[in-house]
């Protein structure tokens, strides 16, 4: 998997004493965008070396990772199996846009209860999947493993050395850890979790190889997959102002948080900030379906 050229886009801020740019990782690939391409790069190579026939992975019904693995499997000639959280989805007459896309790419689904899904890392559960599907190359939920972190270490380049702060969203933590490993001594990483709870910070303390980072946990908007009208309005206005689409689950929350910190003078005068756009735009269609039911403004 060859990474196309990625560029940093300037975000012009009125009456601000900081410099802000966004790394357009979302433009890496139409269907395997952003950090999903980074995480899959070395996992696909490993699966090819092992002459694996199947890729098996885990995710929720709107997972960017599920969609990316399905398309990668189609592209690189693997069969794909998605273990999907929530067995109630299996009985729906229509799949949501994410799962329909994955199915169209050839992914086979196994819907499991939420209690069974929590066992996804247990030896007994993996063995039961081996018994049912045969041998497969296992990619964890969200794609995060050592090979994924290795791929995410390549997000920052020498051209990014002058930035004081790097900012990214956090899901399973692989992107955050990869970026953390590649920081220059003068840089600090701010992570914005999409999930509620202190467990993310505890996990990063265990796994991070340095202390050049901080978790900013105030911008989850209620938790994973949760949004507010204020967040939706921000995403739409940001796209109108800068021609940059943001997803509502990850990058949208991170950018909102950074902008709020800038307004509240969190950063020193002259600070250079780089935002990492991790992609995930495929989830907008599914989110808009939900927003329609609530009669909220849709994401443009």
mmCIF file of N, CA and C in Angstrom, residues 89-220:
data_model
loop_
_atom_site.group_PDB
_atom_site.id
_atom_site.type_symbol
_atom_site.label_atom_id
_atom_site.label_comp_id
_atom_site.label_asym_id
_atom_site.label_seq_id
_atom_site.Cartn_x
_atom_site.Cartn_y
_atom_site.Cartn_z
ATOM 1 N N UNK A 89 -29.062 -5.698 14.980
ATOM 2 C CA UNK A 89 -28.916 -5.123 13.638
ATOM 3 C C UNK A 89 -29.206 -6.171 12.566
ATOM 4 N N UNK A 90 -28.943 -7.433 12.893
ATOM 5 C CA UNK A 90 -29.062 -8.510 11.913
ATOM 6 C C UNK A 90 -30.472 -8.620 11.353
ATOM 7 N N UNK A 91 -31.462 -8.248 12.147
ATOM 8 C CA UNK A 91 -32.855 -8.420 11.742
ATOM 9 C C UNK A 91 -33.452 -7.191 11.052
ATOM 10 N N UNK A 92 -32.643 -6.133 10.893
ATOM 11 C CA UNK A 92 -33.137 -4.957 10.175
ATOM 12 C C UNK A 92 -33.310 -5.287 8.701
ATOM 13 N N UNK A 93 -34.364 -4.751 8.111
ATOM 14 C CA UNK A 93 -34.614 -5.009 6.693
ATOM 15 C C UNK A 93 -33.540 -4.370 5.820
ATOM 16 N N UNK A 94 -33.037 -3.210 6.239
ATOM 17 C CA UNK A 94 -32.017 -2.516 5.465
ATOM 18 C C UNK A 94 -30.786 -2.275 6.334
ATOM 19 N N UNK A 95 -29.621 -2.482 5.750
ATOM 20 C CA UNK A 95 -28.377 -2.163 6.437
ATOM 21 C C UNK A 95 -28.130 -0.657 6.367
ATOM 22 N N UNK A 96 -27.427 -0.128 7.347
ATOM 23 C CA UNK A 96 -27.062 1.289 7.280
ATOM 24 C C UNK A 96 -26.018 1.483 6.175
ATOM 25 N N UNK A 97 -25.733 2.730 5.793
ATOM 26 C CA UNK A 97 -24.814 2.953 4.664
ATOM 27 C C UNK A 97 -23.429 2.337 4.846
ATOM 28 N N UNK A 98 -22.910 2.352 6.068
ATOM 29 C CA UNK A 98 -21.580 1.774 6.311
ATOM 30 C C UNK A 98 -21.577 0.278 6.055
ATOM 31 N N UNK A 99 -22.539 -0.432 6.647
ATOM 32 C CA UNK A 99 -22.580 -1.887 6.484
ATOM 33 C C UNK A 99 -22.967 -2.280 5.062
ATOM 34 N N UNK A 100 -23.806 -1.492 4.418
ATOM 35 C CA UNK A 100 -24.166 -1.798 3.036
ATOM 36 C C UNK A 100 -22.937 -1.671 2.145
ATOM 37 N N UNK A 101 -22.121 -0.642 2.382
ATOM 38 C CA UNK A 101 -20.884 -0.465 1.621
ATOM 39 C C UNK A 101 -19.959 -1.661 1.834
ATOM 40 N N UNK A 102 -19.801 -2.059 3.091
ATOM 41 C CA UNK A 102 -18.924 -3.197 3.390
ATOM 42 C C UNK A 102 -19.439 -4.480 2.732
ATOM 43 N N UNK A 103 -20.747 -4.675 2.784
ATOM 44 C CA UNK A 103 -21.336 -5.849 2.140
ATOM 45 C C UNK A 103 -21.106 -5.818 0.638
ATOM 46 N N UNK A 104 -21.279 -4.658 0.027
ATOM 47 C CA UNK A 104 -21.056 -4.518 -1.419
ATOM 48 C C UNK A 104 -19.600 -4.808 -1.794
ATOM 49 N N UNK A 105 -18.691 -4.595 -0.836
ATOM 50 C CA UNK A 105 -17.270 -4.916 -1.063
ATOM 51 C C UNK A 105 -16.984 -6.394 -0.838
ATOM 52 N N UNK A 106 -17.993 -7.137 -0.402
ATOM 53 C CA UNK A 106 -17.830 -8.580 -0.223
ATOM 54 C C UNK A 106 -17.654 -9.040 1.207
ATOM 55 N N UNK A 107 -17.781 -8.140 2.184
ATOM 56 C CA UNK A 107 -17.579 -8.541 3.576
ATOM 57 C C UNK A 107 -18.726 -9.412 4.076
ATOM 58 N N UNK A 108 -18.380 -10.470 4.768
ATOM 59 C CA UNK A 108 -19.345 -11.341 5.436
ATOM 60 C C UNK A 108 -19.479 -10.884 6.881
ATOM 61 N N UNK A 109 -20.708 -10.788 7.384
ATOM 62 C CA UNK A 109 -20.943 -10.296 8.741
ATOM 63 C C UNK A 109 -21.270 -11.425 9.702
ATOM 64 N N UNK A 110 -20.823 -11.235 10.929
ATOM 65 C CA UNK A 110 -21.249 -12.048 12.059
ATOM 66 C C UNK A 110 -21.693 -11.075 13.140
ATOM 67 N N UNK A 111 -23.012 -11.006 13.373
ATOM 68 C CA UNK A 111 -23.545 -10.086 14.372
ATOM 69 C C UNK A 111 -23.552 -10.782 15.732
ATOM 70 N N UNK A 112 -22.982 -10.123 16.737
ATOM 71 C CA UNK A 112 -22.900 -10.719 18.069
ATOM 72 C C UNK A 112 -23.487 -9.769 19.099
ATOM 73 N N UNK A 113 -23.909 -10.327 20.217
ATOM 74 C CA UNK A 113 -24.460 -9.500 21.291
ATOM 75 C C UNK A 113 -23.360 -8.611 21.864
ATOM 76 N N UNK A 114 -23.767 -7.558 22.519
ATOM 77 C CA UNK A 114 -22.783 -6.663 23.121
ATOM 78 C C UNK A 114 -21.974 -7.359 24.212
ATOM 79 N N UNK A 115 -22.595 -8.267 24.931
ATOM 80 C CA UNK A 115 -21.857 -8.996 25.968
ATOM 81 C C UNK A 115 -20.820 -9.925 25.342
ATOM 82 N N UNK A 116 -21.175 -10.601 24.255
ATOM 83 C CA UNK A 116 -20.206 -11.452 23.565
ATOM 84 C C UNK A 116 -19.097 -10.610 22.927
ATOM 85 N N UNK A 117 -19.471 -9.444 22.421
ATOM 86 C CA UNK A 117 -18.491 -8.578 21.767
ATOM 87 C C UNK A 117 -17.387 -8.159 22.731
ATOM 88 N N UNK A 118 -17.740 -8.006 24.002
ATOM 89 C CA UNK A 118 -16.726 -7.614 24.991
ATOM 90 C C UNK A 118 -15.677 -8.703 25.194
ATOM 91 N N UNK A 119 -15.962 -9.905 24.708
ATOM 92 C CA UNK A 119 -15.018 -11.014 24.830
ATOM 93 C C UNK A 119 -14.101 -11.132 23.616
ATOM 94 N N UNK A 120 -14.117 -10.138 22.736
ATOM 95 C CA UNK A 120 -13.461 -10.240 21.434
ATOM 96 C C UNK A 120 -11.960 -10.497 21.508
ATOM 97 N N UNK A 121 -11.334 -10.166 22.626
ATOM 98 C CA UNK A 121 -9.896 -10.391 22.752
ATOM 99 C C UNK A 121 -9.566 -11.679 23.495
ATOM 100 N N UNK A 122 -10.592 -12.402 23.939
ATOM 101 C CA UNK A 122 -10.334 -13.623 24.704
ATOM 102 C C UNK A 122 -9.929 -14.767 23.787
ATOM 103 N N UNK A 123 -9.080 -15.621 24.288
ATOM 104 C CA UNK A 123 -8.584 -16.755 23.505
ATOM 105 C C UNK A 123 -9.715 -17.675 23.089
ATOM 106 N N UNK A 124 -10.680 -17.893 23.993
ATOM 107 C CA UNK A 124 -11.787 -18.803 23.683
ATOM 108 C C UNK A 124 -12.659 -18.249 22.565
ATOM 109 N N UNK A 125 -12.909 -16.941 22.579
ATOM 110 C CA UNK A 125 -13.747 -16.327 21.542
ATOM 111 C C UNK A 125 -13.058 -16.385 20.188
ATOM 112 N N UNK A 126 -11.764 -16.077 20.154
ATOM 113 C CA UNK A 126 -11.013 -16.136 18.900
ATOM 114 C C UNK A 126 -10.983 -17.568 18.375
ATOM 115 N N UNK A 127 -10.827 -18.525 19.276
ATOM 116 C CA UNK A 127 -10.809 -19.936 18.868
ATOM 117 C C UNK A 127 -12.148 -20.347 18.254
ATOM 118 N N UNK A 128 -13.253 -19.839 18.819
ATOM 119 C CA UNK A 128 -14.574 -20.154 18.264
ATOM 120 C C UNK A 128 -14.732 -19.576 16.857
ATOM 121 N N UNK A 129 -14.127 -18.403 16.621
ATOM 122 C CA UNK A 129 -14.180 -17.807 15.282
ATOM 123 C C UNK A 129 -13.327 -18.607 14.298
ATOM 124 N N UNK A 130 -12.183 -19.091 14.764
ATOM 125 C CA UNK A 130 -11.352 -19.952 13.919
ATOM 126 C C UNK A 130 -12.094 -21.220 13.532
ATOM 127 N N UNK A 131 -12.810 -21.761 14.481
ATOM 128 C CA UNK A 131 -13.573 -22.991 14.224
ATOM 129 C C UNK A 131 -14.667 -22.740 13.187
ATOM 130 N N UNK A 132 -15.282 -21.564 13.250
ATOM 131 C CA UNK A 132 -16.388 -21.263 12.344
ATOM 132 C C UNK A 132 -15.918 -20.850 10.960
ATOM 133 N N UNK A 133 -14.865 -20.028 10.883
ATOM 134 C CA UNK A 133 -14.470 -19.435 9.609
ATOM 135 C C UNK A 133 -13.181 -19.998 9.023
ATOM 136 N N UNK A 134 -12.468 -20.798 9.793
ATOM 137 C CA UNK A 134 -11.177 -21.277 9.320
ATOM 138 C C UNK A 134 -10.079 -20.272 9.638
ATOM 139 N N UNK A 135 -8.905 -20.472 9.082
ATOM 140 C CA UNK A 135 -7.775 -19.584 9.353
ATOM 141 C C UNK A 135 -8.032 -18.186 8.809
ATOM 142 N N UNK A 136 -7.596 -17.186 9.547
ATOM 143 C CA UNK A 136 -7.734 -15.797 9.096
ATOM 144 C C UNK A 136 -6.615 -14.965 9.702
ATOM 145 N N UNK A 137 -6.379 -13.808 9.069
ATOM 146 C CA UNK A 137 -5.468 -12.809 9.631
ATOM 147 C C UNK A 137 -6.319 -11.868 10.472
ATOM 148 N N UNK A 138 -6.003 -11.770 11.757
ATOM 149 C CA UNK A 138 -6.817 -10.992 12.689
ATOM 150 C C UNK A 138 -6.336 -9.538 12.760
ATOM 151 N N UNK A 139 -7.257 -8.616 12.540
ATOM 152 C CA UNK A 139 -6.999 -7.187 12.725
ATOM 153 C C UNK A 139 -7.901 -6.723 13.865
ATOM 154 N N UNK A 140 -7.350 -6.161 14.928
ATOM 155 C CA UNK A 140 -8.167 -5.779 16.093
ATOM 156 C C UNK A 140 -9.179 -4.686 15.770
ATOM 157 N N UNK A 141 -10.090 -4.463 16.710
ATOM 158 C CA UNK A 141 -11.064 -3.379 16.589
ATOM 159 C C UNK A 141 -10.335 -2.053 16.379
ATOM 160 N N UNK A 142 -10.806 -1.283 15.408
ATOM 161 C CA UNK A 142 -10.162 -0.008 15.129
ATOM 162 C C UNK A 142 -8.838 -0.127 14.416
ATOM 163 N N UNK A 143 -8.369 -1.357 14.207
ATOM 164 C CA UNK A 143 -7.124 -1.593 13.497
ATOM 165 C C UNK A 143 -5.874 -1.416 14.320
ATOM 166 N N UNK A 144 -6.016 -1.150 15.623
ATOM 167 C CA UNK A 144 -4.848 -0.803 16.430
ATOM 168 C C UNK A 144 -4.083 -2.026 16.905
ATOM 169 N N UNK A 145 -2.860 -2.165 16.423
ATOM 170 C CA UNK A 145 -1.881 -3.126 16.916
ATOM 171 C C UNK A 145 -0.503 -2.527 16.649
ATOM 172 N N UNK A 146 0.551 -3.284 16.882
ATOM 173 C CA UNK A 146 1.907 -2.737 16.712
ATOM 174 C C UNK A 146 2.168 -2.298 15.279
ATOM 175 N N UNK A 147 1.642 -3.050 14.306
ATOM 176 C CA UNK A 147 1.843 -2.684 12.903
ATOM 177 C C UNK A 147 1.070 -1.418 12.551
ATOM 178 N N UNK A 148 -0.091 -1.249 13.156
ATOM 179 C CA UNK A 148 -0.873 -0.028 12.924
ATOM 180 C C UNK A 148 -0.145 1.183 13.497
ATOM 181 N N UNK A 149 0.387 1.042 14.691
ATOM 182 C CA UNK A 149 1.140 2.138 15.301
ATOM 183 C C UNK A 149 2.347 2.486 14.438
ATOM 184 N N UNK A 150 3.018 1.465 13.898
ATOM 185 C CA UNK A 150 4.147 1.696 12.994
ATOM 186 C C UNK A 150 3.711 2.537 11.794
ATOM 187 N N UNK A 151 2.553 2.211 11.231
ATOM 188 C CA UNK A 151 2.045 2.984 10.099
ATOM 189 C C UNK A 151 1.747 4.415 10.471
ATOM 190 N N UNK A 152 1.184 4.618 11.671
ATOM 191 C CA UNK A 152 0.832 5.971 12.106
ATOM 192 C C UNK A 152 2.048 6.797 12.493
ATOM 193 N N UNK A 153 3.184 6.152 12.734
ATOM 194 C CA UNK A 153 4.420 6.887 12.984
ATOM 195 C C UNK A 153 4.873 7.654 11.743
ATOM 196 N N UNK A 154 4.307 7.316 10.592
ATOM 197 C CA UNK A 154 4.689 7.962 9.342
ATOM 198 C C UNK A 154 3.815 9.167 8.999
ATOM 199 N N UNK A 155 2.859 9.487 9.854
ATOM 200 C CA UNK A 155 1.975 10.631 9.584
ATOM 201 C C UNK A 155 2.774 11.931 9.589
ATOM 202 N N UNK A 156 3.598 12.122 10.608
ATOM 203 C CA UNK A 156 4.428 13.316 10.666
ATOM 204 C C UNK A 156 5.672 13.134 9.808
ATOM 205 N N UNK A 157 6.069 14.208 9.127
ATOM 206 C CA UNK A 157 7.269 14.182 8.303
ATOM 207 C C UNK A 157 8.224 15.290 8.777
ATOM 208 N N UNK A 158 9.384 15.346 8.158
ATOM 209 C CA UNK A 158 10.347 16.389 8.513
ATOM 210 C C UNK A 158 9.769 17.784 8.264
ATOM 211 N N UNK A 159 8.858 17.887 7.302
ATOM 212 C CA UNK A 159 8.236 19.190 7.013
ATOM 213 C C UNK A 159 7.380 19.695 8.176
ATOM 214 N N UNK A 160 7.053 18.803 9.110
ATOM 215 C CA UNK A 160 6.204 19.174 10.242
ATOM 216 C C UNK A 160 7.008 19.494 11.498
ATOM 217 N N UNK A 161 8.316 19.551 11.381
ATOM 218 C CA UNK A 161 9.183 19.687 12.550
ATOM 219 C C UNK A 161 9.017 21.011 13.285
ATOM 220 N N UNK A 162 8.550 22.041 12.601
ATOM 221 C CA UNK A 162 8.464 23.367 13.218
ATOM 222 C C UNK A 162 7.197 23.584 14.043
ATOM 223 N N UNK A 163 6.261 22.665 13.977
ATOM 224 C CA UNK A 163 5.025 22.841 14.739
ATOM 225 C C UNK A 163 5.282 22.596 16.222
ATOM 226 N N UNK A 164 4.673 23.434 17.058
ATOM 227 C CA UNK A 164 4.813 23.289 18.507
ATOM 228 C C UNK A 164 3.846 22.254 19.065
ATOM 229 N N UNK A 165 2.623 22.239 18.526
ATOM 230 C CA UNK A 165 1.594 21.310 18.982
ATOM 231 C C UNK A 165 1.049 20.509 17.801
ATOM 232 N N UNK A 166 0.886 19.219 18.024
ATOM 233 C CA UNK A 166 0.174 18.337 17.096
ATOM 234 C C UNK A 166 -1.112 17.920 17.799
ATOM 235 N N UNK A 167 -2.235 17.981 17.106
ATOM 236 C CA UNK A 167 -3.528 17.651 17.716
ATOM 237 C C UNK A 167 -4.220 16.573 16.908
ATOM 238 N N UNK A 168 -4.752 15.564 17.594
ATOM 239 C CA UNK A 168 -5.485 14.507 16.890
ATOM 240 C C UNK A 168 -6.599 13.971 17.777
ATOM 241 N N UNK A 169 -7.575 13.344 17.145
ATOM 242 C CA UNK A 169 -8.640 12.679 17.882
ATOM 243 C C UNK A 169 -8.146 11.309 18.343
ATOM 244 N N UNK A 170 -8.849 10.738 19.310
ATOM 245 C CA UNK A 170 -8.484 9.418 19.839
ATOM 246 C C UNK A 170 -9.703 8.511 19.839
ATOM 247 N N UNK A 171 -9.548 7.322 19.239
ATOM 248 C CA UNK A 171 -10.546 6.267 19.338
ATOM 249 C C UNK A 171 -9.947 5.124 20.129
ATOM 250 N N UNK A 172 -9.304 4.192 19.421
ATOM 251 C CA UNK A 172 -8.625 3.088 20.099
ATOM 252 C C UNK A 172 -7.202 3.435 20.498
ATOM 253 N N UNK A 173 -6.686 4.566 20.039
ATOM 254 C CA UNK A 173 -5.401 5.059 20.524
ATOM 255 C C UNK A 173 -4.209 4.800 19.625
ATOM 256 N N UNK A 174 -4.373 4.021 18.542
ATOM 257 C CA UNK A 174 -3.241 3.688 17.687
ATOM 258 C C UNK A 174 -2.635 4.885 16.987
ATOM 259 N N UNK A 175 -3.484 5.764 16.469
ATOM 260 C CA UNK A 175 -2.992 6.965 15.784
ATOM 261 C C UNK A 175 -2.246 7.863 16.758
ATOM 262 N N UNK A 176 -2.816 8.064 17.921
ATOM 263 C CA UNK A 176 -2.199 8.891 18.957
ATOM 264 C C UNK A 176 -0.822 8.363 19.329
ATOM 265 N N UNK A 177 -0.707 7.047 19.538
ATOM 266 C CA UNK A 177 0.571 6.462 19.938
ATOM 267 C C UNK A 177 1.597 6.548 18.820
ATOM 268 N N UNK A 178 1.157 6.339 17.575
ATOM 269 C CA UNK A 178 2.078 6.446 16.451
ATOM 270 C C UNK A 178 2.641 7.848 16.321
ATOM 271 N N UNK A 179 1.768 8.845 16.420
ATOM 272 C CA UNK A 179 2.225 10.235 16.345
ATOM 273 C C UNK A 179 3.133 10.555 17.524
ATOM 274 N N UNK A 180 2.759 10.082 18.701
ATOM 275 C CA UNK A 180 3.553 10.334 19.903
ATOM 276 C C UNK A 180 4.978 9.815 19.725
ATOM 277 N N UNK A 181 5.113 8.645 19.102
ATOM 278 C CA UNK A 181 6.436 8.045 18.892
ATOM 279 C C UNK A 181 7.304 8.856 17.939
ATOM 280 N N UNK A 182 6.682 9.659 17.086
ATOM 281 C CA UNK A 182 7.450 10.381 16.060
ATOM 282 C C UNK A 182 7.586 11.877 16.334
ATOM 283 N N UNK A 183 7.207 12.306 17.526
ATOM 284 C CA UNK A 183 7.344 13.719 17.887
ATOM 285 C C UNK A 183 8.811 14.134 17.961
ATOM 286 N N UNK A 184 9.075 15.378 17.579
ATOM 287 C CA UNK A 184 10.383 15.976 17.814
ATOM 288 C C UNK A 184 10.455 16.427 19.277
ATOM 289 N N UNK A 185 11.664 16.597 19.817
ATOM 290 C CA UNK A 185 11.795 16.980 21.233
ATOM 291 C C UNK A 185 11.072 18.270 21.601
ATOM 292 N N UNK A 186 10.891 19.176 20.619
ATOM 293 C CA UNK A 186 10.252 20.461 20.890
ATOM 294 C C UNK A 186 8.737 20.428 20.795
ATOM 295 N N UNK A 187 8.160 19.261 20.506
ATOM 296 C CA UNK A 187 6.731 19.185 20.210
ATOM 297 C C UNK A 187 5.925 18.522 21.321
ATOM 298 N N UNK A 188 4.639 18.900 21.377
ATOM 299 C CA UNK A 188 3.704 18.275 22.314
ATOM 300 C C UNK A 188 2.465 17.830 21.558
ATOM 301 N N UNK A 189 1.940 16.684 21.949
ATOM 302 C CA UNK A 189 0.757 16.107 21.307
ATOM 303 C C UNK A 189 -0.454 16.270 22.211
ATOM 304 N N UNK A 190 -1.536 16.831 21.651
ATOM 305 C CA UNK A 190 -2.813 16.917 22.360
ATOM 306 C C UNK A 190 -3.775 15.912 21.748
ATOM 307 N N UNK A 191 -4.346 15.059 22.603
ATOM 308 C CA UNK A 191 -5.300 14.054 22.137
ATOM 309 C C UNK A 191 -6.700 14.361 22.617
ATOM 310 N N UNK A 192 -7.675 14.242 21.705
ATOM 311 C CA UNK A 192 -9.079 14.560 22.000
ATOM 312 C C UNK A 192 -9.909 13.284 21.874
ATOM 313 N N UNK A 193 -10.232 12.618 22.988
ATOM 314 C CA UNK A 193 -10.977 11.362 22.925
ATOM 315 C C UNK A 193 -12.408 11.555 22.421
ATOM 316 N N UNK A 194 -12.851 10.608 21.588
ATOM 317 C CA UNK A 194 -14.233 10.602 21.125
ATOM 318 C C UNK A 194 -15.135 9.870 22.110
ATOM 319 N N UNK A 195 -14.541 9.240 23.122
ATOM 320 C CA UNK A 195 -15.274 8.460 24.110
ATOM 321 C C UNK A 195 -15.191 9.136 25.476
ATOM 322 N N UNK A 196 -16.183 8.871 26.307
ATOM 323 C CA UNK A 196 -16.173 9.351 27.677
ATOM 324 C C UNK A 196 -15.317 8.428 28.536
ATOM 325 N N UNK A 197 -14.801 8.960 29.628
ATOM 326 C CA UNK A 197 -14.118 8.134 30.606
ATOM 327 C C UNK A 197 -12.626 8.391 30.677
ATOM 328 N N UNK A 198 -12.050 8.056 31.835
ATOM 329 C CA UNK A 198 -10.623 8.272 32.075
ATOM 330 C C UNK A 198 -9.756 7.121 31.593
ATOM 331 N N UNK A 199 -10.383 6.047 31.103
ATOM 332 C CA UNK A 199 -9.606 4.858 30.745
ATOM 333 C C UNK A 199 -8.626 5.138 29.606
ATOM 334 N N UNK A 200 -8.971 6.072 28.698
ATOM 335 C CA UNK A 200 -8.073 6.390 27.590
ATOM 336 C C UNK A 200 -6.742 6.933 28.118
ATOM 337 N N UNK A 201 -6.828 7.868 29.057
ATOM 338 C CA UNK A 201 -5.596 8.443 29.598
ATOM 339 C C UNK A 201 -4.770 7.379 30.305
ATOM 340 N N UNK A 202 -5.438 6.492 31.033
ATOM 341 C CA UNK A 202 -4.715 5.417 31.719
ATOM 342 C C UNK A 202 -4.027 4.490 30.728
ATOM 343 N N UNK A 203 -4.713 4.178 29.612
ATOM 344 C CA UNK A 203 -4.113 3.335 28.582
ATOM 345 C C UNK A 203 -2.901 4.011 27.958
ATOM 346 N N UNK A 204 -3.000 5.298 27.685
ATOM 347 C CA UNK A 204 -1.893 6.004 27.060
ATOM 348 C C UNK A 204 -0.690 6.091 28.018
ATOM 349 N N UNK A 205 -0.954 6.224 29.303
ATOM 350 C CA UNK A 205 0.137 6.241 30.279
ATOM 351 C C UNK A 205 0.903 4.923 30.248
ATOM 352 N N UNK A 206 0.188 3.831 30.033
ATOM 353 C CA UNK A 206 0.824 2.518 29.988
ATOM 354 C C UNK A 206 1.631 2.311 28.709
ATOM 355 N N UNK A 207 1.163 2.894 27.598
ATOM 356 C CA UNK A 207 1.731 2.542 26.292
ATOM 357 C C UNK A 207 2.626 3.609 25.674
ATOM 358 N N UNK A 208 2.440 4.865 26.034
ATOM 359 C CA UNK A 208 3.223 5.937 25.409
ATOM 360 C C UNK A 208 4.690 5.820 25.797
ATOM 361 N N UNK A 209 5.572 6.120 24.836
ATOM 362 C CA UNK A 209 7.008 5.983 25.059
ATOM 363 C C UNK A 209 7.653 7.279 25.554
ATOM 364 N N UNK A 210 6.872 8.335 25.677
ATOM 365 C CA UNK A 210 7.396 9.586 26.213
ATOM 366 C C UNK A 210 6.270 10.315 26.948
ATOM 367 N N UNK A 211 6.589 11.460 27.511
ATOM 368 C CA UNK A 211 5.569 12.236 28.246
ATOM 369 C C UNK A 211 5.246 13.548 27.552
ATOM 370 N N UNK A 212 5.429 13.592 26.225
ATOM 371 C CA UNK A 212 5.189 14.828 25.456
ATOM 372 C C UNK A 212 3.741 14.906 24.984
ATOM 373 N N UNK A 213 2.808 14.562 25.827
ATOM 374 C CA UNK A 213 1.416 14.508 25.392
ATOM 375 C C UNK A 213 0.489 14.893 26.543
ATOM 376 N N UNK A 214 -0.727 15.229 26.142
ATOM 377 C CA UNK A 214 -1.775 15.539 27.112
ATOM 378 C C UNK A 214 -3.116 15.162 26.512
ATOM 379 N N UNK A 215 -3.990 14.616 27.341
ATOM 380 C CA UNK A 215 -5.349 14.277 26.916
ATOM 381 C C UNK A 215 -6.282 15.427 27.266
ATOM 382 N N UNK A 216 -7.026 15.912 26.274
ATOM 383 C CA UNK A 216 -8.041 16.955 26.479
ATOM 384 C C UNK A 216 -9.398 16.272 26.376
ATOM 385 N N UNK A 217 -10.030 16.050 27.500
ATOM 386 C CA UNK A 217 -11.200 15.161 27.547
ATOM 387 C C UNK A 217 -12.549 15.874 27.598
ATOM 388 N N UNK A 218 -12.558 17.192 27.376
ATOM 389 C CA UNK A 218 -13.806 17.951 27.554
ATOM 390 C C UNK A 218 -14.643 18.075 26.293
ATOM 391 N N UNK A 219 -14.236 17.438 25.204
ATOM 392 C CA UNK A 219 -14.922 17.683 23.930
ATOM 393 C C UNK A 219 -15.437 16.392 23.284
ATOM 394 N N UNK A 220 -15.973 15.490 24.095
ATOM 395 C CA UNK A 220 -16.536 14.247 23.553
ATOM 396 C C UNK A 220 -18.013 14.396 23.192
#
